[in-house]
Amino acid sequence: MNIYMKTAAEEAYEGIRNGHGGPFGAVIVKDGEIIGKGHNTVIRDNDPTCHGEINAIKNACKNMGSHDLSGAQIYTTAEPCPMCMGAILWANIGRIFYGCNISDTEDIGFRDKKFYGMTGQEKSQLMTETDREECLKLYEEYKSISDKKGY
């Protein structure tokens, strides 16, 4: 087993054995060194966003002192769900290595497939645009400040 995936699996085992959440662990590697790791803590933290990949990203960003993990790779025990995939992309992680696939995850009772397969109609039943003009003012202020600060 790849040393990085082995470490991700060890993270997952820690979470399982301590009742923290599902069998999901992740490590983030840059220049051959582990810069962050985490496991699923959804049950422990009563927080549905505490997936292994999210916790590993938070740990890596804290360790690196940056929100930008360009040049890094993530090793995760399961194919990332849509939320985690979004976080991986936002963090600029360039490569994803995963162990189990979506079907494997479904076989143990998780519903990731549902989120990948949402249709436009299902999304439209959940989402309604409202107060756009007021919210655009936030964007305008952010843009004016960010233009001055260069970010």
Tab-separated table of C-alpha atoms in Angstrom:
chain	number	residue	atom	x	y	z
A	1	MET	CA	0.000	0.000	0.000
A	2	ASN	CA	1.182	3.497	-0.851
A	3	ILE	CA	2.578	5.201	2.291
A	4	TYR	CA	0.253	8.189	1.906
A	5	MET	CA	-2.834	6.024	1.438
A	6	LYS	CA	-1.677	3.951	4.414
A	7	THR	CA	-1.634	7.130	6.513
A	8	ALA	CA	-5.102	8.086	5.217
A	9	ALA	CA	-6.363	4.624	6.178
A	10	GLU	CA	-4.818	4.985	9.653
A	11	GLU	CA	-6.724	8.266	10.017
A	12	ALA	CA	-9.943	6.492	8.996
A	13	TYR	CA	-9.326	3.663	11.480
A	14	GLU	CA	-8.815	6.232	14.246
A	15	GLY	CA	-12.172	7.791	13.430
A	16	ILE	CA	-14.000	4.452	13.224
A	17	ARG	CA	-12.540	3.086	16.455
A	18	ASN	CA	-13.309	6.266	18.377
A	19	GLY	CA	-16.861	6.617	17.057
A	20	HIS	CA	-16.101	9.851	15.235
A	21	GLY	CA	-17.821	8.958	11.958
A	22	GLY	CA	-17.534	6.930	8.775
A	23	PRO	CA	-14.488	5.127	7.366
A	24	PHE	CA	-13.060	8.171	5.668
A	25	GLY	CA	-9.539	9.477	6.127
A	26	ALA	CA	-7.372	11.776	4.041
A	27	VAL	CA	-3.872	13.195	3.861
A	28	ILE	CA	-2.553	16.090	1.832
A	29	VAL	CA	0.961	15.870	0.455
A	30	LYS	CA	3.191	18.561	-0.998
A	31	ASP	CA	6.747	18.052	-2.181
A	32	GLY	CA	6.746	14.535	-0.753
A	33	GLU	CA	5.728	15.580	2.766
A	34	ILE	CA	2.398	15.246	4.532
A	35	ILE	CA	1.171	18.762	5.252
A	36	GLY	CA	-2.274	17.876	6.545
A	37	LYS	CA	-4.426	14.973	7.609
A	38	GLY	CA	-7.885	14.318	8.906
A	39	HIS	CA	-10.678	11.823	9.259
A	40	ASN	CA	-14.453	11.934	9.332
A	41	THR	CA	-15.737	13.549	12.548
A	42	VAL	CA	-19.387	14.027	11.573
A	43	ILE	CA	-20.710	12.059	14.575
A	44	ARG	CA	-18.224	13.416	17.107
A	45	ASP	CA	-18.753	17.041	16.096
A	46	ASN	CA	-22.451	16.798	15.159
A	47	ASP	CA	-21.470	18.524	11.928
A	48	PRO	CA	-22.294	17.064	8.496
A	49	THR	CA	-19.446	19.034	6.900
A	50	CYS	CA	-16.684	17.320	8.905
A	51	HIS	CA	-15.656	14.841	6.224
A	52	GLY	CA	-12.119	13.477	6.162
A	53	GLU	CA	-11.098	15.562	3.165
A	54	ILE	CA	-12.507	18.773	4.656
A	55	ASN	CA	-10.699	18.163	7.951
A	56	ALA	CA	-7.451	17.383	6.096
A	57	ILE	CA	-7.767	20.576	4.045
A	58	LYS	CA	-8.366	22.650	7.188
A	59	ASN	CA	-5.352	21.030	8.861
A	60	ALA	CA	-3.104	21.595	5.826
A	61	CYS	CA	-4.178	25.227	5.443
A	62	LYS	CA	-3.502	25.874	9.114
A	63	ASN	CA	-0.098	24.177	8.896
A	64	MET	CA	0.847	26.052	5.716
A	65	GLY	CA	-0.597	29.399	6.788
A	66	SER	CA	-2.469	29.674	3.504
A	67	HIS	CA	-5.814	28.890	1.899
A	68	ASP	CA	-3.981	28.002	-1.329
A	69	LEU	CA	-2.661	24.441	-1.505
A	70	SER	CA	-1.405	24.644	-5.097
A	71	GLY	CA	1.065	21.900	-5.886
A	72	ALA	CA	-0.449	19.512	-3.337
A	73	GLN	CA	-2.139	16.144	-3.789
A	74	ILE	CA	-4.773	14.492	-1.631
A	75	TYR	CA	-4.968	10.807	-0.761
A	76	THR	CA	-8.376	9.794	0.483
A	77	THR	CA	-9.893	6.448	1.390
A	78	ALA	CA	-13.011	7.124	-0.713
A	79	GLU	CA	-13.880	8.995	-3.872
A	80	PRO	CA	-14.717	12.540	-2.731
A	81	CYS	CA	-18.365	13.505	-2.439
A	82	PRO	CA	-19.483	16.689	-4.241
A	83	MET	CA	-18.899	18.842	-1.132
A	84	CYS	CA	-15.369	17.545	-0.684
A	85	MET	CA	-14.645	17.803	-4.404
A	86	GLY	CA	-15.649	21.450	-4.246
A	87	ALA	CA	-13.356	22.054	-1.274
A	88	ILE	CA	-10.477	20.263	-3.012
A	89	LEU	CA	-10.922	22.445	-6.086
A	90	TRP	CA	-11.237	25.641	-3.996
A	91	ALA	CA	-7.986	24.732	-2.218
A	92	ASN	CA	-6.246	24.317	-5.612
A	93	ILE	CA	-5.193	20.746	-4.838
A	94	GLY	CA	-3.924	19.443	-8.163
A	95	ARG	CA	-4.364	15.678	-7.914
A	96	ILE	CA	-6.704	13.277	-6.128
A	97	PHE	CA	-5.876	9.678	-5.271
A	98	TYR	CA	-8.763	7.664	-3.804
A	99	GLY	CA	-9.334	4.120	-2.596
A	100	CYS	CA	-13.012	3.117	-2.676
A	101	ASN	CA	-15.401	4.382	-5.339
A	102	ILE	CA	-18.933	5.790	-5.076
A	103	SER	CA	-20.542	2.354	-5.459
A	104	ASP	CA	-18.383	0.936	-2.667
A	105	THR	CA	-19.479	3.810	-0.442
A	106	GLU	CA	-23.132	3.235	-1.309
A	107	ASP	CA	-22.731	-0.474	-0.477
A	108	ILE	CA	-21.962	0.430	3.163
A	109	GLY	CA	-24.965	2.726	3.506
A	110	PHE	CA	-23.834	6.182	2.398
A	111	ARG	CA	-25.864	8.152	-0.153
A	112	ASP	CA	-23.211	9.982	-2.178
A	113	LYS	CA	-24.722	8.814	-5.480
A	114	LYS	CA	-27.842	10.867	-4.757
A	115	PHE	CA	-25.837	14.089	-4.738
A	116	TYR	CA	-23.932	13.277	-7.910
A	117	GLY	CA	-27.146	12.451	-9.731
A	118	MET	CA	-29.318	15.451	-8.808
A	119	THR	CA	-31.209	16.733	-11.822
A	120	GLY	CA	-31.951	20.333	-12.623
A	121	GLN	CA	-35.571	19.766	-11.576
A	122	GLU	CA	-34.526	18.398	-8.164
A	123	LYS	CA	-32.252	21.385	-7.634
A	124	SER	CA	-34.980	23.822	-8.689
A	125	GLN	CA	-37.312	22.348	-6.058
A	126	LEU	CA	-34.687	23.106	-3.393
A	127	MET	CA	-33.483	26.510	-4.540
A	128	THR	CA	-35.139	29.927	-4.970
A	129	GLU	CA	-33.336	33.130	-5.882
A	130	THR	CA	-34.407	36.019	-3.649
A	131	ASP	CA	-33.223	39.550	-2.805
A	132	ARG	CA	-30.584	39.459	-5.533
A	133	GLU	CA	-30.302	43.246	-5.843
A	134	GLU	CA	-29.482	43.656	-2.133
A	135	CYS	CA	-26.967	40.823	-2.264
A	136	LEU	CA	-25.296	42.288	-5.342
A	137	LYS	CA	-24.433	45.317	-3.204
A	138	LEU	CA	-22.274	43.013	-1.078
A	139	TYR	CA	-20.466	41.890	-4.216
A	140	GLU	CA	-19.941	45.482	-5.322
A	141	GLU	CA	-18.418	46.450	-1.985
A	142	TYR	CA	-16.201	43.363	-1.939
A	143	LYS	CA	-14.983	44.061	-5.471
A	144	SER	CA	-14.176	47.700	-4.673
A	145	ILE	CA	-12.222	46.698	-1.579
A	146	SER	CA	-10.501	43.720	-3.190
A	147	ASP	CA	-9.452	45.817	-6.199
A	148	LYS	CA	-7.730	48.247	-3.831
A	149	LYS	CA	-6.057	45.451	-1.813
A	150	GLY	CA	-5.104	43.370	-4.848
A	151	TYR	CA	-6.971	40.180	-4.013
